[in-house]
Structure formats: structure tokens, C-alpha cells
mmCIF file of C-alpha atoms and ligand atoms in Angstrom:
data_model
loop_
_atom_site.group_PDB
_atom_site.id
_atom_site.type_symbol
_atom_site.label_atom_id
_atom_site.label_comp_id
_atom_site.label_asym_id
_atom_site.label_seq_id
_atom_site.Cartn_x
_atom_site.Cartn_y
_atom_site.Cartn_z
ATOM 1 C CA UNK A 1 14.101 -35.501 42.652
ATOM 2 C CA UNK A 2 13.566 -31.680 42.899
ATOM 3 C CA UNK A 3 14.071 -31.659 46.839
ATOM 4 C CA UNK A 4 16.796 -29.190 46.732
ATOM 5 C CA UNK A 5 16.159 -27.251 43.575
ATOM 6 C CA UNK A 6 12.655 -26.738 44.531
ATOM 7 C CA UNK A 7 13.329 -22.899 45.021
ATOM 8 C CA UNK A 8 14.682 -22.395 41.800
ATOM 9 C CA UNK A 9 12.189 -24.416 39.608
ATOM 10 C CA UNK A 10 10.420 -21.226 37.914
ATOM 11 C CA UNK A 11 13.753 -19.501 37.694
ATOM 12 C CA UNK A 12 15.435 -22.791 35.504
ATOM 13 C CA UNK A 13 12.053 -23.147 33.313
ATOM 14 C CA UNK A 14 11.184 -19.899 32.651
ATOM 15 C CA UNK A 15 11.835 -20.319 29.031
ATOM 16 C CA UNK A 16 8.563 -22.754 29.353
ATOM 17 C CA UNK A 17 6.005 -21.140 27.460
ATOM 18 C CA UNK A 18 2.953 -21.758 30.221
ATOM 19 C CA UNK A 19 0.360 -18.888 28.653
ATOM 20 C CA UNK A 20 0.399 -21.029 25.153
ATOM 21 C CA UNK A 21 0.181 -24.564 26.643
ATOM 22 C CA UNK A 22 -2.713 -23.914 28.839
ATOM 23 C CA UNK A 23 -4.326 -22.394 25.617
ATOM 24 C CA UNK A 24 -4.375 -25.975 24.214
ATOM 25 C CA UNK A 25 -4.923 -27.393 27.262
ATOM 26 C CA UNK A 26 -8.307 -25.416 26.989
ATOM 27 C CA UNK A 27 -9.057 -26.077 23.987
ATOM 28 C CA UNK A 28 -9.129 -30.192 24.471
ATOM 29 C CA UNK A 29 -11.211 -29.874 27.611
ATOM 30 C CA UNK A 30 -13.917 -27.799 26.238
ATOM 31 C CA UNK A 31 -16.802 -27.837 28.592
ATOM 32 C CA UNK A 32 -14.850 -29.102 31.742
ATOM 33 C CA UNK A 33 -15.632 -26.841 34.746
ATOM 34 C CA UNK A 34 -13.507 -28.473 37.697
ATOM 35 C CA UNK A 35 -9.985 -29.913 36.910
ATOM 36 C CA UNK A 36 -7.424 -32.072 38.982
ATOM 37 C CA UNK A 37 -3.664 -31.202 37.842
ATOM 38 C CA UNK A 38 -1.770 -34.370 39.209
ATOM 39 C CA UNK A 39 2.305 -34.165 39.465
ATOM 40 C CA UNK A 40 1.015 -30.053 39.247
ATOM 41 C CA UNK A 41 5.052 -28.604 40.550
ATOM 42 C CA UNK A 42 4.942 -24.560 41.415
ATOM 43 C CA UNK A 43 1.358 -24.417 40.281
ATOM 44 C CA UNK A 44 2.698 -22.614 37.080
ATOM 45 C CA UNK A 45 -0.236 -23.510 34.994
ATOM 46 C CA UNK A 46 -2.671 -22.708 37.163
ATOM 47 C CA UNK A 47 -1.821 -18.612 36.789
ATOM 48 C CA UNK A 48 -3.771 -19.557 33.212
ATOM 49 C CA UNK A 49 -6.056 -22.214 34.270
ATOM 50 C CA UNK A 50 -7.757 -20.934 37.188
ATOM 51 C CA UNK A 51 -9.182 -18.590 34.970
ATOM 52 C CA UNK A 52 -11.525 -21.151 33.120
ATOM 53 C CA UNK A 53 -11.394 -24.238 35.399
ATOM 54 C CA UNK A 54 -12.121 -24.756 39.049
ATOM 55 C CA UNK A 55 -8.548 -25.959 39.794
ATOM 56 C CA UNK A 56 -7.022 -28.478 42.382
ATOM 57 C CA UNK A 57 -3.361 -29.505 42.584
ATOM 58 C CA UNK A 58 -1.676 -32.189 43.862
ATOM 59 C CA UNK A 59 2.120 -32.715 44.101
ATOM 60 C CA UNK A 60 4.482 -35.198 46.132
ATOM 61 C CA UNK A 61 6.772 -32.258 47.113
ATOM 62 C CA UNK A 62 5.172 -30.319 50.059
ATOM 63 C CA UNK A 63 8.196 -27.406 48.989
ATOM 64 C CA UNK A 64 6.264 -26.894 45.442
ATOM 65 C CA UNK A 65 2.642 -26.993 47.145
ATOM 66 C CA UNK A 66 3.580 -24.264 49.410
ATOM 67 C CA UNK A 67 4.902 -21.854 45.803
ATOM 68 C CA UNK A 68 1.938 -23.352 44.150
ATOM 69 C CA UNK A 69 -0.506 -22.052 47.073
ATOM 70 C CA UNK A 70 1.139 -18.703 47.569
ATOM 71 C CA UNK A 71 1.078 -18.242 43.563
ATOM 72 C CA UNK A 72 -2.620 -18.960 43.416
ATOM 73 C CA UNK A 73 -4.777 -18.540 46.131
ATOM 74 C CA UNK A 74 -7.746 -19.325 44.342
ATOM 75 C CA UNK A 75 -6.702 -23.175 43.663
ATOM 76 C CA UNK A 76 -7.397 -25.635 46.022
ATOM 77 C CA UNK A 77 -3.733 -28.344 46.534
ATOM 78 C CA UNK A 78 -2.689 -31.377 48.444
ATOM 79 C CA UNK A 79 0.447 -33.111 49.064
ATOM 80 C CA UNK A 80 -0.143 -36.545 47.589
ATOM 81 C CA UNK A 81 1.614 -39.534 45.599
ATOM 82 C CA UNK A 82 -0.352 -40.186 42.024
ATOM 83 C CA UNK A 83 -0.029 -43.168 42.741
ATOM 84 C CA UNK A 84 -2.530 -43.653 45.273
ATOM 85 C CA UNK A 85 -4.498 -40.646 46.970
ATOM 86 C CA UNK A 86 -7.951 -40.492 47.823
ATOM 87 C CA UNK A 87 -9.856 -36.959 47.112
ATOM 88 C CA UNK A 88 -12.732 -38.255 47.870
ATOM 89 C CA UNK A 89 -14.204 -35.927 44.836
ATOM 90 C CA UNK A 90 -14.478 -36.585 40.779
ATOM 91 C CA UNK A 91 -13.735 -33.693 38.635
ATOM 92 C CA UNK A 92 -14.216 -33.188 34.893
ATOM 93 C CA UNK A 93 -10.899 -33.610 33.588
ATOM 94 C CA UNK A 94 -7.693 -34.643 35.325
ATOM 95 C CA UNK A 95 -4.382 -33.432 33.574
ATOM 96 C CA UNK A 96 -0.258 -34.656 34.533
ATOM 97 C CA UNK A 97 1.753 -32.514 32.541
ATOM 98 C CA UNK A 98 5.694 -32.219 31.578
ATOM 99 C CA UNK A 99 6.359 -35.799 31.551
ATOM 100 C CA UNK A 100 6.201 -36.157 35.302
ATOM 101 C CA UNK A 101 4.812 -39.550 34.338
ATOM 102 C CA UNK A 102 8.211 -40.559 33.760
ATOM 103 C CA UNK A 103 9.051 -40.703 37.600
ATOM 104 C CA UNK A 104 6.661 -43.566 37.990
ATOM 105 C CA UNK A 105 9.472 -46.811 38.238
ATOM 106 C CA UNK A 106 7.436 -49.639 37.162
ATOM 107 C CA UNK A 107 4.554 -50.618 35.265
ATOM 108 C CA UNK A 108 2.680 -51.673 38.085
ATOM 109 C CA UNK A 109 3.210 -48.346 39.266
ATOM 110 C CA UNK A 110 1.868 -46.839 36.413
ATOM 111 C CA UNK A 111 -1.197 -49.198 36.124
ATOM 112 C CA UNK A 112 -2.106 -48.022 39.670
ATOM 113 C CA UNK A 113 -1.380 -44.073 38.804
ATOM 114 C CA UNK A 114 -4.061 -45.089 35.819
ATOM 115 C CA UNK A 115 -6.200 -46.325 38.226
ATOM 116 C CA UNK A 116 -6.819 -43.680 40.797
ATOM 117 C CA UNK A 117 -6.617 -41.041 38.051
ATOM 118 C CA UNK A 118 -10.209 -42.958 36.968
ATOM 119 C CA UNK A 119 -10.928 -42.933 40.142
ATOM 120 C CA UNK A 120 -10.956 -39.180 40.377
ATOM 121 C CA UNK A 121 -13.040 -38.297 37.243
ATOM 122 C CA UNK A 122 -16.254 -38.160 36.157
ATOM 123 C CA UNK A 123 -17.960 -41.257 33.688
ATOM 124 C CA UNK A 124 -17.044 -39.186 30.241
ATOM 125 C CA UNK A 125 -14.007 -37.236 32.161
ATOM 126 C CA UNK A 126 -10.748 -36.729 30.090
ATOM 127 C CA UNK A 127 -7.700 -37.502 31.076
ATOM 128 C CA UNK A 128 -4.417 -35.599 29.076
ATOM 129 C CA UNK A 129 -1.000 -36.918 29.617
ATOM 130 C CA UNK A 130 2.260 -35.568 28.613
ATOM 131 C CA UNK A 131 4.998 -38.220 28.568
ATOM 132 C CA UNK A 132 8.165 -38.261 29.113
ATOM 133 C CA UNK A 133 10.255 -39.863 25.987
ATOM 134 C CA UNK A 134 9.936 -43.488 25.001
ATOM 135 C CA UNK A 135 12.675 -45.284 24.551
ATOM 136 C CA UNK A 136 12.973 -45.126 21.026
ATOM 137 C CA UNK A 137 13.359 -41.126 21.317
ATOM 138 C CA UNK A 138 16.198 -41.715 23.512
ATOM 139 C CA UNK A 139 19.442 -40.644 21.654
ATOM 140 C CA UNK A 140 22.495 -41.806 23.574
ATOM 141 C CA UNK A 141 25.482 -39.453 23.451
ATOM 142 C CA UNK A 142 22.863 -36.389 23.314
ATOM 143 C CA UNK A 143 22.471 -35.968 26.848
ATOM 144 C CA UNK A 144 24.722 -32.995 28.057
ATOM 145 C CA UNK A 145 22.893 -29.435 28.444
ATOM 146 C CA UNK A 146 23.746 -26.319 30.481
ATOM 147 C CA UNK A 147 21.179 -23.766 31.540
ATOM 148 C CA UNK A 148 22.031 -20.543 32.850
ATOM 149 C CA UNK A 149 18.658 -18.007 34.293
ATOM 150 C CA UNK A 150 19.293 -15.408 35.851
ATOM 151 C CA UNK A 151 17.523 -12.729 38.187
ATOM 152 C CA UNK A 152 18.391 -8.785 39.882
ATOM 153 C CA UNK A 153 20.182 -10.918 42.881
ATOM 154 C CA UNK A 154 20.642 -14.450 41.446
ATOM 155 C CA UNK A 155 22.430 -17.059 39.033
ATOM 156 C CA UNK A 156 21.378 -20.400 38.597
ATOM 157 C CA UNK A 157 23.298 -22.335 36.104
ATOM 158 C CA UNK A 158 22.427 -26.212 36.178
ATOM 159 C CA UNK A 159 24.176 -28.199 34.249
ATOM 160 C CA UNK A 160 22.717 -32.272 33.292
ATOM 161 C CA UNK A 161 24.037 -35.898 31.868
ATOM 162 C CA UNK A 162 21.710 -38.412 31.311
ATOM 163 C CA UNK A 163 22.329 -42.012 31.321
ATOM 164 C CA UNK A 164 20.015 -45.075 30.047
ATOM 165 C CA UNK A 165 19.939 -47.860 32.356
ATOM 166 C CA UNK A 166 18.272 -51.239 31.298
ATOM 167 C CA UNK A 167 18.644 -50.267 27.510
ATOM 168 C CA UNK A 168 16.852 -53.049 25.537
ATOM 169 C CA UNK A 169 14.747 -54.598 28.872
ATOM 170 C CA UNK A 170 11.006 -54.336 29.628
ATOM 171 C CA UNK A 171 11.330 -50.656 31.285
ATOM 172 C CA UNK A 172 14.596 -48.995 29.952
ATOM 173 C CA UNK A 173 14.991 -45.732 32.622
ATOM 174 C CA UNK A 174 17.038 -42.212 32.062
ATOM 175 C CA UNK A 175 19.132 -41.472 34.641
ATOM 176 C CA UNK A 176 20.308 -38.188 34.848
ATOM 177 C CA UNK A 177 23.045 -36.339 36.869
ATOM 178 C CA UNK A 178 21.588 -32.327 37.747
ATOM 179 C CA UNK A 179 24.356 -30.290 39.078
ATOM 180 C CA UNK A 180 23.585 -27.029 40.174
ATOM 181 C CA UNK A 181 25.631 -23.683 40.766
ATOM 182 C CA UNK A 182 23.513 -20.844 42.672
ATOM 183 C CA UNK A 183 25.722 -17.600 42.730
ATOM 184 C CA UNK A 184 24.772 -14.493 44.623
ATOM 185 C CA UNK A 185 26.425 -11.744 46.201
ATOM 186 C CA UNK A 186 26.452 -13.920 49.227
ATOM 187 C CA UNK A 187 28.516 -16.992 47.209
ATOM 188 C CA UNK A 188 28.007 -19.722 45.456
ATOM 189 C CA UNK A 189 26.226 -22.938 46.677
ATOM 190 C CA UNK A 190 26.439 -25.913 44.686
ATOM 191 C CA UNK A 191 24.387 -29.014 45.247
ATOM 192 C CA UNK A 192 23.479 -32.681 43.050
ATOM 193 C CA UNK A 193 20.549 -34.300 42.279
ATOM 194 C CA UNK A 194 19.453 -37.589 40.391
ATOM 195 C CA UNK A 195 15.967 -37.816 38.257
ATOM 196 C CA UNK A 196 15.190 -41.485 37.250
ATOM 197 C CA UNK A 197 12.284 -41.798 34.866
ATOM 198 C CA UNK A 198 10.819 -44.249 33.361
ATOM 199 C CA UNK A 199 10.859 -44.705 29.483
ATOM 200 C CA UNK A 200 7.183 -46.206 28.845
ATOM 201 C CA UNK A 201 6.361 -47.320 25.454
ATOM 202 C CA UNK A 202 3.441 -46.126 23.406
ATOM 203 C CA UNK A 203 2.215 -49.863 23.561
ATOM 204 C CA UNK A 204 2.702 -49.856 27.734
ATOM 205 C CA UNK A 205 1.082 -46.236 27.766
ATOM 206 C CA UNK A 206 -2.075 -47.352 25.867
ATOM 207 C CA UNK A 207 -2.547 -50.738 27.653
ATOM 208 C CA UNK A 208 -2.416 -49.184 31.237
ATOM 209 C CA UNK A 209 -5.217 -46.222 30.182
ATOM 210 C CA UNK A 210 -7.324 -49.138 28.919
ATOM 211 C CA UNK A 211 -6.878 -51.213 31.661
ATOM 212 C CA UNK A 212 -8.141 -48.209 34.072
ATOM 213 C CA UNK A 213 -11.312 -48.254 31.566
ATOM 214 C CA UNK A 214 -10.172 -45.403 29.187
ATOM 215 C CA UNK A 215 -10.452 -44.528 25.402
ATOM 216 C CA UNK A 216 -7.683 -43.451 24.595
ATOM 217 C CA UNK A 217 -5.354 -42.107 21.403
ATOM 218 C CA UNK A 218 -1.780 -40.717 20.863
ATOM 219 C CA UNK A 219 -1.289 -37.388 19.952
ATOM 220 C CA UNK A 220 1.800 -36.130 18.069
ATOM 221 C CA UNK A 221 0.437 -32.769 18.293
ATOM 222 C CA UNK A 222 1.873 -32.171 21.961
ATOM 223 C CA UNK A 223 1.711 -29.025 24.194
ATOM 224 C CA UNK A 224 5.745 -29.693 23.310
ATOM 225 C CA UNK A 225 7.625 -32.101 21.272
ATOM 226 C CA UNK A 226 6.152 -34.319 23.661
ATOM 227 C CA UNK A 227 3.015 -35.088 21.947
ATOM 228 C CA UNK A 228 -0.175 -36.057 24.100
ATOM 229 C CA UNK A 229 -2.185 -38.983 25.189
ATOM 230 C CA UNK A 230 -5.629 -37.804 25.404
ATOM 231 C CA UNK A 231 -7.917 -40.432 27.393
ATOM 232 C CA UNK A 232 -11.685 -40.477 27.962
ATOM 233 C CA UNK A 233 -13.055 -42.664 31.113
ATOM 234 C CA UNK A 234 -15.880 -44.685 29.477
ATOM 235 C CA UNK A 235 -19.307 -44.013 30.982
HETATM 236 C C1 LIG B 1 8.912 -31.893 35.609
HETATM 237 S S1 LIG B 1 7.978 -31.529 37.051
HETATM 238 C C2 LIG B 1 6.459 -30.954 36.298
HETATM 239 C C3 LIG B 1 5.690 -30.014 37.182
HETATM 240 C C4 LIG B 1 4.510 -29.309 36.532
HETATM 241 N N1 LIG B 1 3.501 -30.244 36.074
HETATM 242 C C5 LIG B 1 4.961 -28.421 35.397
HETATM 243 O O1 LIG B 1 4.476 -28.617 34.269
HETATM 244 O O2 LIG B 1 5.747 -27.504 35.631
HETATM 245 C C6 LIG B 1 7.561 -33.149 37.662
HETATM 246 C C7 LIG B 1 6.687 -33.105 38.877
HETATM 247 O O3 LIG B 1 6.250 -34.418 39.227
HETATM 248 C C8 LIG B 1 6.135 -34.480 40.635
HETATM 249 N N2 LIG B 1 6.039 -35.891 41.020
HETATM 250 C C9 LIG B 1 6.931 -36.881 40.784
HETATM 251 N N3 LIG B 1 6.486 -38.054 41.254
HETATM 252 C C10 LIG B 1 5.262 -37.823 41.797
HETATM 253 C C11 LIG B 1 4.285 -38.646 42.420
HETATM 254 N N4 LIG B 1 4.484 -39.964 42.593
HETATM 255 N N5 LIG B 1 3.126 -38.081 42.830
HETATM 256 C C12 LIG B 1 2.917 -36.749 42.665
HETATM 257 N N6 LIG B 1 3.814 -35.914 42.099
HETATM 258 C C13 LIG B 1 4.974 -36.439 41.648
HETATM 259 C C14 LIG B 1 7.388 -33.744 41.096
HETATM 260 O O4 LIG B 1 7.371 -33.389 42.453
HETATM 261 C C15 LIG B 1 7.361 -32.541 40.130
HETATM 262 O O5 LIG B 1 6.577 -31.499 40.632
#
């Protein structure tokens, strides 16, 4: 995953337009106090969140804890899987944001996620959602991008091919190659990575937030061109 570009995650999205995202974000979860932000990376939200929610984080990668601590002090984080952590706390609204979803590998995995996710909110708590693509949205031979940021002392250019694996089955998965090119006045490191995630349908979204006892609906109205699934655990 992002084990070795952890250091340079803020750098490669800082085209991401945070400030206007969190504004929706807001805007759905009127009258939450205390949020959990599950799959939460450098804490980037949180600069924006923190100011109307009592945030927590959670992330697999202890690298993007530690940048999501230093960023904002205020917020409370934890290294954890999704999957199956136990907070021992319910919070208002729970949020998983930028299709991190997608690194789930199975269904079963993502019925669990569902699970402890209810487990973690309030009766009446929302739960928001942004996927990753589905596998309809998956356009084969459209998968080559560069991306070039730069700072005063550094260049990352990263450069990705994606791959669908198991095109047609139950779960069809990306696969995609990162390559990475870090140039300083020191030199130039280069280093690989693969992200495999999951393309979940609609239909397989929907039945795992009802099977973890949610209402929930589809939004094409995204914080992206991702659009939204906005769930509410029933009381
Ligand atoms: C594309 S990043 C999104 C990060 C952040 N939400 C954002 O919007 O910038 C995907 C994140 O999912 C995290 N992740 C992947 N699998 C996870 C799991 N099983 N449990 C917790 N975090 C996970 C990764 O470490 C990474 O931070």
C-alpha cells in the first residue's frame, strides 16, 4: 500500500481540494458533535474538521498516524484495521473517505468493516462512505497517469498503470503499478508499490450497510466524482 510513499502523501495530493470537501462533509452531519474518521491517512481533513467535530482517527499505517498527530494535536488517533477494532466508545457520525473502502479484498471483509463501523456509532449515527469505482466505471485502456508536485527542496513525480483482475467475477479488483521518482539535491530515489482494491457494486455496497442495520441511499452528488453512500444506523 502506501508503506513507502507515506512521506510524500500530502505532497502527491495536494491538488485535493480538503477545505471544500469537509464543507459538505459538514453540511450532511449537521448536529454531530464527536466524529470517527476510519481509513483517516495524514489526518488532512481533520485541519477543517476539528473545528466543528470532536475528531478521532484511525488508520492501518502507524507512518500516517504519526503526520496525522503532529498535524493536529487536538484530534485524538489510533493505529487500527477497519475491519475489526474495538474503541470501546460510539460517536455521532463515523466517516471513510477517498475510496479507501476499496482496499477491503472480499465481501466478507467488507460485511465485517460494516459491522464494527455500527458498532462505533450512536442508534441514529450516520455513516458517509466514499467508494472507490465500481466495476462498471472501470474503463480499461484508461489507466496510465503521471503526477509531478513539487516543493523548495523536492520532486516527486509518480507515475501509475492499473490493471483489472477477475473482470466479469463476483469481486472484479484494480491492480495498479505506483512507481515513484523522488529527486533532490541529494539524488534521486526511486521505489514501487502495488494498490489492490476492490471494485464493490452498488448492489454489494447497499446489502452490506443493511446487513450492519443501516438506512442507507446512493449519492451521485459526491465530495468528488465519487458520489456518496450516506447510511443512518437504525435506532
Ligand atoms: C487513499 S488513502 C485515503 C486517506 C484519507 N482518508 C484521505 O482522504 O486523504 C487510503 C487510506 O486507507 C488506509 N487503509 C487501507 N486499509 C485499511 C484498513 N484495513 N484499516 C484502516 N485503514 C486502512 C490507508 O492506510 C490509507 O491511509
Amino acid at each position: 500500500m502506501f508503506t513507502h510513499s507515506a512521506a510524500y502523501y500530502d505532497l502527491i495530493y495536494d491538488w485535493k481540494d480538503y477545505a471544500s470537501e469537509t464543507t459538505k462533509i459538514r453540511s450532511l452531519l449537521e448536529g454531530a458533535g464527536s466524529l470517527l474518521d476510519v481509513a483517516c491517512g495524514t489526518g488532512q481533513h481533520h485541519r477543517y474538521l476539528k473545528q466543528d467535530f470532536a475528531v478521532t482517527g484511525l488508520d492501518i499505517l502507524p507512518e500516517f498516524i504519526e503526520i496525522a498527530r503532529a498535524k493536529n494535536p487536538e484530534c485524538v488517533y489510533h493505529v487500527g484495521d477497519m475491519q475489526n477494532f474495538d474503541l470501546g466508545q460510539q460517536f455521532d457520525a463515523v466517516t471513510c473517505l477517498f475510496s479507501s473502502i476499496g482496499y477491503l479484498d472480499s465481501l466478507d471483509a467488507l460485511a465485517h468493516t460494516l459491522q464494527c463501523l455500527a458498532r462505533h456509532l450512536k442508534p441514529g449515527g450516520g455513516l458517509i462512505i466514499e467508494p472507490w469505482l465500481t466495476p462498471d466505471a472501470w474503463v480499461s485502456g484508461r489507466n496510465l497517469s503521471t503526477t509531478v508536485s513539487q516543493t523548495m527542496h523536492k520532486e516527486v513525480c509518480r507515475m501509475s498503470v492499473g490493471q483489472i483482475e477477475n473482470e466479469g467475477g463476483e469481486l472484479p479488483v484494480s491492480v495498479q503499478q505506483f512507481g515513484y521518482l523522488i529527486g533532490s539535491v541529494e539524488g534521486i530515489e526511486h521505489f514501487s508499490e502495488t494498490h489492490r482494491m476492490s471494485l464493490f457494486s452498488q448492489d454489494q455496497m447497499l446489502a452490506a450497510f443493511h446487513q450492519a442495520g443501516f438506512d442507507c441511499v446512493y449519492s451521485d452528488e459526491g465530495l468528488t466524482n465519487r458520489g456518496l453512500y450516506l447510511g443512518r444506523l437504525k435506532a
